[in-house]
Amino acid sequence: MNFGYNGLLGLLVLAGDIWAILNIAQSSASNEKKLIWILVVLLLPLLGLLLWFFLGPRSGRSS
């Protein structure tokens, strides 16, 4: 059983996608935009995550 780094990379992408979907669901964007972003993240896991991270709606919270 040689998983190498592909298994670790897959788990990181999965964790990132789950994080993104939770943040999308909690955002103040309209339901249509939320649905579109969630579909993008689900259908294009790595690319969708990157697109959402850079282009997605901002929550307006400052840390």
CSV table of C-alpha atoms in Angstrom, one decimal:
chain,number,residue,atom,x,y,z
A,1,MET,CA,0.0,0.0,0.0
A,2,ASN,CA,2.0,2.9,-1.3
A,3,PHE,CA,-0.1,6.1,-1.0
A,4,GLY,CA,2.8,8.5,-1.5
A,5,TYR,CA,1.9,12.2,-1.4
A,6,ASN,CA,-1.2,11.8,-3.6
A,7,GLY,CA,-3.3,10.6,-0.7
A,8,LEU,CA,-2.2,13.5,1.5
A,9,LEU,CA,-2.8,16.0,-1.3
A,10,GLY,CA,-6.3,14.6,-1.8
A,11,LEU,CA,-7.1,14.9,1.9
A,12,LEU,CA,-5.9,18.5,1.9
A,13,VAL,CA,-8.1,19.4,-1.1
A,14,LEU,CA,-11.1,17.6,0.5
A,15,ALA,CA,-10.6,19.5,3.8
A,16,GLY,CA,-10.2,22.8,1.9
A,17,ASP,CA,-13.4,22.0,-0.1
A,18,ILE,CA,-15.4,21.3,3.1
A,19,TRP,CA,-14.1,24.5,4.7
A,20,ALA,CA,-15.0,26.5,1.6
A,21,ILE,CA,-18.5,25.0,1.4
A,22,LEU,CA,-19.2,25.8,5.1
A,23,ASN,CA,-18.0,29.3,4.6
A,24,ILE,CA,-20.1,29.8,1.5
A,25,ALA,CA,-23.2,28.5,3.3
A,26,GLN,CA,-22.6,30.9,6.1
A,27,SER,CA,-21.9,33.9,3.9
A,28,SER,CA,-24.3,36.8,3.4
A,29,ALA,CA,-24.5,36.3,-0.4
A,30,SER,CA,-27.8,35.5,-2.0
A,31,ASN,CA,-28.9,31.9,-2.2
A,32,GLU,CA,-28.4,31.8,-6.0
A,33,LYS,CA,-24.7,32.9,-5.6
A,34,LYS,CA,-24.2,30.4,-2.8
A,35,LEU,CA,-25.6,27.6,-4.9
A,36,ILE,CA,-23.4,28.5,-7.9
A,37,TRP,CA,-20.2,28.7,-5.7
A,38,ILE,CA,-21.0,25.4,-4.0
A,39,LEU,CA,-21.5,23.7,-7.4
A,40,VAL,CA,-18.3,25.2,-8.7
A,41,VAL,CA,-16.4,23.9,-5.6
A,42,LEU,CA,-18.0,20.4,-5.8
A,43,LEU,CA,-17.5,20.0,-9.6
A,44,LEU,CA,-14.0,21.4,-9.8
A,45,PRO,CA,-12.5,20.6,-6.4
A,46,LEU,CA,-9.1,22.2,-6.6
A,47,LEU,CA,-9.8,24.9,-9.2
A,48,GLY,CA,-13.2,25.7,-7.5
A,49,LEU,CA,-11.5,26.1,-4.2
A,50,LEU,CA,-8.9,28.5,-5.6
A,51,LEU,CA,-11.5,30.5,-7.5
A,52,TRP,CA,-13.6,30.8,-4.4
A,53,PHE,CA,-10.7,31.8,-2.3
A,54,PHE,CA,-9.7,34.6,-4.6
A,55,LEU,CA,-13.0,35.7,-6.2
A,56,GLY,CA,-15.7,34.6,-3.8
A,57,PRO,CA,-17.8,36.9,-1.7
A,58,ARG,CA,-16.2,38.4,1.3
A,59,SER,CA,-18.0,38.2,4.6
A,60,GLY,CA,-17.1,41.7,5.8
A,61,ARG,CA,-15.6,40.5,9.0
A,62,SER,CA,-12.2,41.8,10.0
A,63,SER,CA,-9.9,39.8,12.1
